[in-house]
Coordinates of C-alpha atoms in Angstrom, one line a residue:
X1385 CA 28.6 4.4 -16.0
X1386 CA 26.2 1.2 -15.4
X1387 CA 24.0 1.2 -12.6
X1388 CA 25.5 -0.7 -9.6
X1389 CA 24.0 -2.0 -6.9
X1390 CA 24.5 -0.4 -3.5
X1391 CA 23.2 -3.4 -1.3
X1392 CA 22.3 -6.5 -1.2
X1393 CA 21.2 -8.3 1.8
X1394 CA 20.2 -12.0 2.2
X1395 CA 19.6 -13.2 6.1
X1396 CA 20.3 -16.8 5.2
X1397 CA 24.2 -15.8 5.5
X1398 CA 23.6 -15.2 8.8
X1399 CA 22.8 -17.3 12.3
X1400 CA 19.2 -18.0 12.6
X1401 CA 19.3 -16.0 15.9
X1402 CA 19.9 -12.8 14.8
X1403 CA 18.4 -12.7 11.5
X1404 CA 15.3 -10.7 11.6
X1405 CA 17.0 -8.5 14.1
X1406 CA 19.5 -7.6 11.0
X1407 CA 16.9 -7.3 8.6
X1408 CA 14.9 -5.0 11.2
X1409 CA 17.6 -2.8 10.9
X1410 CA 18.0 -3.2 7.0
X1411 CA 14.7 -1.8 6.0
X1412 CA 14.8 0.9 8.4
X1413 CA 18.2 2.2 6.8
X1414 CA 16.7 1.6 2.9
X1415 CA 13.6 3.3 4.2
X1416 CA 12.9 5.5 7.5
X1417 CA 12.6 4.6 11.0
X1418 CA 9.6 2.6 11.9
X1419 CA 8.6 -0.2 14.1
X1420 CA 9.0 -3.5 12.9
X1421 CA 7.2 -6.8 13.8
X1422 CA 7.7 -10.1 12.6
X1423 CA 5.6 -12.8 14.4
X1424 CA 7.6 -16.1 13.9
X1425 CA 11.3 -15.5 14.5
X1426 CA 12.3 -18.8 14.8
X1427 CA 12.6 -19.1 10.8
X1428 CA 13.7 -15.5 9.4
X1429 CA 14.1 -16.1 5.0
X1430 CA 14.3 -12.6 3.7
X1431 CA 16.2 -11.1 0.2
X1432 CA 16.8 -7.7 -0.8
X1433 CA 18.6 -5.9 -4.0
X1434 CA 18.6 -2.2 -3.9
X1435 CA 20.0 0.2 -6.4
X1436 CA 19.7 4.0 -5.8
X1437 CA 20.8 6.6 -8.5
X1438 CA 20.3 10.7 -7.2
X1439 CA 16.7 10.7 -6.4
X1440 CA 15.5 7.6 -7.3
X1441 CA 15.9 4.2 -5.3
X1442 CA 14.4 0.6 -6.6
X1443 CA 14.2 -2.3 -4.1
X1444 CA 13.2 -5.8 -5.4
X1445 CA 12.6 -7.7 -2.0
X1446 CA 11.4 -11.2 -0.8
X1447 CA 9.8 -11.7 3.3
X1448 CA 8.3 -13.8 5.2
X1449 CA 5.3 -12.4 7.4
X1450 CA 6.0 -9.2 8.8
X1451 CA 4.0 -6.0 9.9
X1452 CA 5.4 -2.1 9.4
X1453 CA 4.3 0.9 11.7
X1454 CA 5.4 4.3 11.3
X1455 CA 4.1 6.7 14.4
X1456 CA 4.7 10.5 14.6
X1457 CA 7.7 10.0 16.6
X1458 CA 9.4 7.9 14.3
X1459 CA 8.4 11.1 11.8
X1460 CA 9.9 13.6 14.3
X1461 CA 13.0 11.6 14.3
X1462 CA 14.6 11.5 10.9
X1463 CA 12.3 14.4 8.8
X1464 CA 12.2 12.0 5.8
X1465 CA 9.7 13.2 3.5
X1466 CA 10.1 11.1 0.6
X1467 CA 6.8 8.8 -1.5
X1468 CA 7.5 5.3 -2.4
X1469 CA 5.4 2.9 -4.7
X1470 CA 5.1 -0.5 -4.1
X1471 CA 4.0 -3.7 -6.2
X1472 CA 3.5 -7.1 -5.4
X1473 CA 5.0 -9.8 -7.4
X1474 CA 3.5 -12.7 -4.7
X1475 CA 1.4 -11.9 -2.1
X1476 CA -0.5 -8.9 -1.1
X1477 CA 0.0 -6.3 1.7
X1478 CA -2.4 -4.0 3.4
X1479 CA -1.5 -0.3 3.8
X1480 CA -3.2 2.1 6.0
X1481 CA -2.5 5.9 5.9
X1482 CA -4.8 9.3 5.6
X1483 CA -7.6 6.8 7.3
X1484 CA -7.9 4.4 4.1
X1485 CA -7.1 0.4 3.8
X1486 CA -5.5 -0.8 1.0
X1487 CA -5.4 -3.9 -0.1
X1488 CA -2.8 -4.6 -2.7
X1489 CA -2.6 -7.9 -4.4
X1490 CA -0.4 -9.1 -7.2
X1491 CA -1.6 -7.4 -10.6
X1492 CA -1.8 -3.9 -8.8
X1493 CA 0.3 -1.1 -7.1
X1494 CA -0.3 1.7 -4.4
X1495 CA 2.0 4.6 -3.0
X1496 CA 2.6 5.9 0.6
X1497 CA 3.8 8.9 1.8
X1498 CA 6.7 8.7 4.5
X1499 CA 5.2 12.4 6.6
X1500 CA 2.2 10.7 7.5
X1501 CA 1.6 7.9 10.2
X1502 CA 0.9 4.8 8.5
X1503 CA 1.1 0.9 8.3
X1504 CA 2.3 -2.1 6.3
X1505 CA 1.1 -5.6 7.1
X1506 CA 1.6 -9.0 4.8
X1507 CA 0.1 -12.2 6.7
X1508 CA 2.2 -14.2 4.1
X1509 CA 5.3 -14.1 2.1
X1510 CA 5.5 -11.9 0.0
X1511 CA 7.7 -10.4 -2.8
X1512 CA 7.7 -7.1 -4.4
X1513 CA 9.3 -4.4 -6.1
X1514 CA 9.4 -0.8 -4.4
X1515 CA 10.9 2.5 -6.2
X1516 CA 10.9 5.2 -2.9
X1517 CA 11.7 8.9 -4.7
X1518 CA 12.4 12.2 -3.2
X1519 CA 9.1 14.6 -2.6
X1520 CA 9.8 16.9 -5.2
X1521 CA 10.2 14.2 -8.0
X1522 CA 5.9 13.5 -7.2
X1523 CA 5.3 17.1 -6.2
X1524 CA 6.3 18.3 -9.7
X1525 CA 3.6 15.6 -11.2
X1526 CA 1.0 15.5 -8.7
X1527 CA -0.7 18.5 -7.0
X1528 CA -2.4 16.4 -4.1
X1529 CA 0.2 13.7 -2.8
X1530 CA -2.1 12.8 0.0
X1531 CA -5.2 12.0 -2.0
X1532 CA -3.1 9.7 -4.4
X1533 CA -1.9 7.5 -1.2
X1534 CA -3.2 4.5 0.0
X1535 CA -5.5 4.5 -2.8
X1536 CA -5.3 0.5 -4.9
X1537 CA -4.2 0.9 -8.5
X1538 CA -4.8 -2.5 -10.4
X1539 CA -2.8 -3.6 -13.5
X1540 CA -5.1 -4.5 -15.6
X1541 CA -5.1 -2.4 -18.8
X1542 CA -4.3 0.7 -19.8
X1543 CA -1.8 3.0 -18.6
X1544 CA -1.7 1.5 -15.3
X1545 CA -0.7 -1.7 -17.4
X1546 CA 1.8 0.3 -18.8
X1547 CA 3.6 1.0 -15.6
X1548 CA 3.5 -2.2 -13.7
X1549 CA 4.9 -3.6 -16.7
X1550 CA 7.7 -0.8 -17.1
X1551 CA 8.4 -1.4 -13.9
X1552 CA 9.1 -5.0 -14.2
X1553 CA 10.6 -4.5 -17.0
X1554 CA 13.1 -2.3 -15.4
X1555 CA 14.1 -4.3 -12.9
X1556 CA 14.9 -7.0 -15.8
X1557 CA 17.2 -5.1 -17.7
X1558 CA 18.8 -2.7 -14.7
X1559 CA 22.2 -4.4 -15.3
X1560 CA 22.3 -3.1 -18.8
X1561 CA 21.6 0.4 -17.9
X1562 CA 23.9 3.4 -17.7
X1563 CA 23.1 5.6 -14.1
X1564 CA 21.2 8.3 -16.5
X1565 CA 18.9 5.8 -18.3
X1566 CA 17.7 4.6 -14.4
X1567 CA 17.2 8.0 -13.8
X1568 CA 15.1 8.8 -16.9
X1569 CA 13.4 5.1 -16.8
X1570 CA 12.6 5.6 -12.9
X1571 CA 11.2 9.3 -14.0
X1572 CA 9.5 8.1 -16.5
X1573 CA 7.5 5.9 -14.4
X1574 CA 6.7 8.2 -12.2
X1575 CA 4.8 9.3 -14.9
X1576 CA 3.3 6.5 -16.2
X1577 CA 2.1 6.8 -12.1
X1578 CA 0.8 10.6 -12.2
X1579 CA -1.0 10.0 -15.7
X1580 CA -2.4 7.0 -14.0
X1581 CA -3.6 8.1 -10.9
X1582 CA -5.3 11.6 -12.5
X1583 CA -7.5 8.8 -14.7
X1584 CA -8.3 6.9 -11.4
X1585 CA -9.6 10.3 -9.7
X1586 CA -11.3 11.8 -12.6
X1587 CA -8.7 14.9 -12.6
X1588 CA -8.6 14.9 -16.2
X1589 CA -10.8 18.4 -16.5
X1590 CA -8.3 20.9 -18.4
X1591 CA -9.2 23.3 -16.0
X1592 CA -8.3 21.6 -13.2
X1593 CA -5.2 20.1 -14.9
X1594 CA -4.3 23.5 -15.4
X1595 CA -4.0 24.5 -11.9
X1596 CA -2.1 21.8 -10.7
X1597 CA 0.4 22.5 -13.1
X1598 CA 0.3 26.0 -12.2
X1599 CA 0.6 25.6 -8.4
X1600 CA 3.6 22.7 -9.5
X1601 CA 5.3 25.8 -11.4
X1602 CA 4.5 28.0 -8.1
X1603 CA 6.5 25.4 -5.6
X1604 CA 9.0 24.9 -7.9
X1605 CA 9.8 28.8 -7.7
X1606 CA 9.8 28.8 -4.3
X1607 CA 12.2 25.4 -3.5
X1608 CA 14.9 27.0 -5.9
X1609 CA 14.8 30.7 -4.1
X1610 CA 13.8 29.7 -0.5
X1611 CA 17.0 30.9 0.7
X1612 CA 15.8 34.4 -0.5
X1613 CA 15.4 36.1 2.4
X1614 CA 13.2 38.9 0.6
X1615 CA 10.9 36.1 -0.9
X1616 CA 7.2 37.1 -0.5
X1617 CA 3.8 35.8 -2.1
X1618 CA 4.2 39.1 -4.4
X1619 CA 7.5 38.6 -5.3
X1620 CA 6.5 34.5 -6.3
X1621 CA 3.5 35.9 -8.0
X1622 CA 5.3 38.9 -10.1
X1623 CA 7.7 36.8 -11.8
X1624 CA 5.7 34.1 -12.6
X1625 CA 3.3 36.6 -14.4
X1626 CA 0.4 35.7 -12.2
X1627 CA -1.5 38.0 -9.4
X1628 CA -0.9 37.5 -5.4
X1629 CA -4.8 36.4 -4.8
X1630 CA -4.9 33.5 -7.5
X1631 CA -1.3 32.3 -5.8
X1632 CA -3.2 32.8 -2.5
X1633 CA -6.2 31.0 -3.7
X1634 CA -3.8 27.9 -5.2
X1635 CA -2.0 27.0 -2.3
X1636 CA -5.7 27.3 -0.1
X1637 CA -7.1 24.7 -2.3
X1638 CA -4.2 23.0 -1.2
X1639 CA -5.0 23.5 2.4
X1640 CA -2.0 25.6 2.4
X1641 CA -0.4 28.7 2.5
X1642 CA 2.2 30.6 0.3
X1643 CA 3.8 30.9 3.2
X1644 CA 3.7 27.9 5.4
X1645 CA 5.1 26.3 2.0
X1646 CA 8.2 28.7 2.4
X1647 CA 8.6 28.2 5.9
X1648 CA 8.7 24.3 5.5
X1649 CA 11.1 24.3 2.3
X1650 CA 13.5 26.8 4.3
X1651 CA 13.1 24.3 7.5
X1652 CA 13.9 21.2 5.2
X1653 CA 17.0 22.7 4.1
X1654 CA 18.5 23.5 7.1
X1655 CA 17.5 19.6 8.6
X1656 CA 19.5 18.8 5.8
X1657 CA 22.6 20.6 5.8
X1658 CA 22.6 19.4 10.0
X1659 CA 22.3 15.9 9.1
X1660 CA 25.3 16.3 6.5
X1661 CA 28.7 16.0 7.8
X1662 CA 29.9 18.5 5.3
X1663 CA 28.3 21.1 7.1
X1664 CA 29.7 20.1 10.8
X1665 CA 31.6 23.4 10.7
X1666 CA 28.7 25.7 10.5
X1667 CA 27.0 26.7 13.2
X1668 CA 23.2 26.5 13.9
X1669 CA 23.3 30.5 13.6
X1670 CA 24.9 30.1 9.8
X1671 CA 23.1 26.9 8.8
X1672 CA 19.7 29.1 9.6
X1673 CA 20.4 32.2 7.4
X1674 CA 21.6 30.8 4.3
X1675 CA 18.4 28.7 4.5
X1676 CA 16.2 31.6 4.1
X1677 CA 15.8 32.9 8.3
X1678 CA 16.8 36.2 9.5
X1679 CA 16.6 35.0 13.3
X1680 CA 18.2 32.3 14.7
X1681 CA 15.4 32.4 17.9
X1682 CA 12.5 32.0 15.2
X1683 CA 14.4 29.3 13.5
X1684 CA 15.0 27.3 16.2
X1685 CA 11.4 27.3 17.6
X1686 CA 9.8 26.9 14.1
X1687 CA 12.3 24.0 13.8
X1688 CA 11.1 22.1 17.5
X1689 CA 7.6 23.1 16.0
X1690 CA 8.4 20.9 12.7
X1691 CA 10.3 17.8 14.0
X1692 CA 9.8 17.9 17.8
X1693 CA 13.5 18.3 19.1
X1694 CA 16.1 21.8 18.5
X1695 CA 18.6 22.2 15.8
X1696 CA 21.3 21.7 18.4
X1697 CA 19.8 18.5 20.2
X1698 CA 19.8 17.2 16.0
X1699 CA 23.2 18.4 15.4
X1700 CA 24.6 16.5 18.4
X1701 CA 22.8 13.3 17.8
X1702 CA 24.3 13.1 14.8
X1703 CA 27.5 14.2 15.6
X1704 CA 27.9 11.0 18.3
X1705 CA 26.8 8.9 15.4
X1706 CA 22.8 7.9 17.0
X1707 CA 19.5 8.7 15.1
X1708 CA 16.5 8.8 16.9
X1709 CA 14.2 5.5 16.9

């Protein structure tokens, strides 16, 4: 099946009045919530395409001036945890996140992470192309997501070449691509990314290389069996074939635990299956065992702990059709 595109959005079909309003509310529902500020609203000329396969989504867009904030509240609210990439095609935009600036011209790329507090300003028009992923799609490539953010990749030879070029290539041929070619082509830039970024920070010691594959394997494990409700750092470590302490010592480096890992995978889950109609019938009490807890009292006050409201005051938000801004 070709890829098709699930939106397209052009504000110059609609009054001048309400336009940046509409695309306010357009980028928040491609992306996460955030606040949105656009200085001059008296002439609002933005453009998006989006296509979205599984895990992967590309956006080519086109804005006038416009700044992005995304706060811990807005984080609290919708539990999005995925990493998108953008590159400027005209333009530049500045991102701040983990306490860096990046400046991002045209020629160059740069990722953010959507779990951390950030920013997004563009003085000027701008155009650019954006491909947001679920976590697990970087987590399986990079061992240190936050280090990778906010950090400026330019274009200018090499692999990092390679992937802004594959990217823009992409977008040029998307209309004669079947939905698993996207998926592989969007995948394989992610690569292109990892391999990329591991130059840029020097990680290309075997030993170290090594370990972050390792750890990769380790997460993997535990996403795939964190309904387990016996799932321990011994179990993890005995049928990987590696020993508790060097587990232990992995996720440390990580600032981590073994078991804070669990906890969040198992808490993910069950924001999930609350958010998704399909799972209206179950009950909070159901929804929290089959995603790895044994009590329903720990679950719901890890859960406040996580996102900052209950599994109930979620569950009913949703249920009346209102998301949390």
């Amino acid at each position: 099946m070709p890829v098709s595109m699930v939106r397209r959005f052009d504000t110059t079909e609609l009054p001048p009045s309400g336009r940046s309003r509409a695309w306010s509310r357009s980028i928040q529902d491609l992306h996460f919530n955030m606040s949105v500020h656009i200085p001059d609203q008296s002439f609002f000329d933005g453009t998006l395409d989006c296509y979205a396969v599984d895990a992967f989504q590309l956006v080519s867009f086109r804005e006038p001036p416009a700044s992005f904030h995304r706060g811990s509240d807005h984080i609290r609210s919708d539990g999005c945890d995925d990493v998108e990439i953008i590159v400027p095609i005209e333009g530049e935009c500045v991102i701040e996140q983990f306490g860096r600036t990046a400046v991002t011209p045209v020629g160059s790329f740069v990722m953010f992470d959507a779990t951390a507090p950030m920013s997004i300003i563009h003085s000027a028009p701008m155009s650019a192309l954006l491909l947001k992923a679920k976590r697990g799609v970087f987590e399986q490539r990079m061992s240190d997501i936050e280090r990778s953010c906010a950090q400026v990749i330019r274009c200018e030879q090499g692999i990092a070449r390679i992937a802004g070029d594959f990217l823009r290539s992409l977008v040029t041929e998307i209309g004669c691509l079947a939905e698993h070619e996207f998926q592989s082509s969007c995948s394989q830039f992610v690569d292109l990314v990892a391999l990329t970024l591991q130059r840029e920070a020097g990680t290309a010691d075997l030993t170290v290389l090594s370990r972050d594959r390792t750890l990769k394997r380790i997460k993997a494990y535990i996403r795939k069996y964190s309904a387990n409700h016996d799932l321990t750092t011994s179990h993890v470590a005995s049928a990987l074939g590696l020993s508790e302490r060097y587990v232990q010592a992995l996720f440390k480096q990580a600032s981590t635990t073994p078991r804070q890992y669990l906890r969040e995978q198992r808490l993910f889950a069950a924001h999930e299956q609350l958010c998704n109609p399909l799972y209206r019938n179950k009950s909070i009490t159901q929804v929290a065992f089959e995603s790895g807890f044994s009590s329903s009292s720990h679950f719901s006050e890890a859960f406040r702990t996580q996102y900052g409201y209950s599994p109930s005051t979620l569950r009913s938000q949703k249920d009346a059709g209102q998301t949390y801004s």
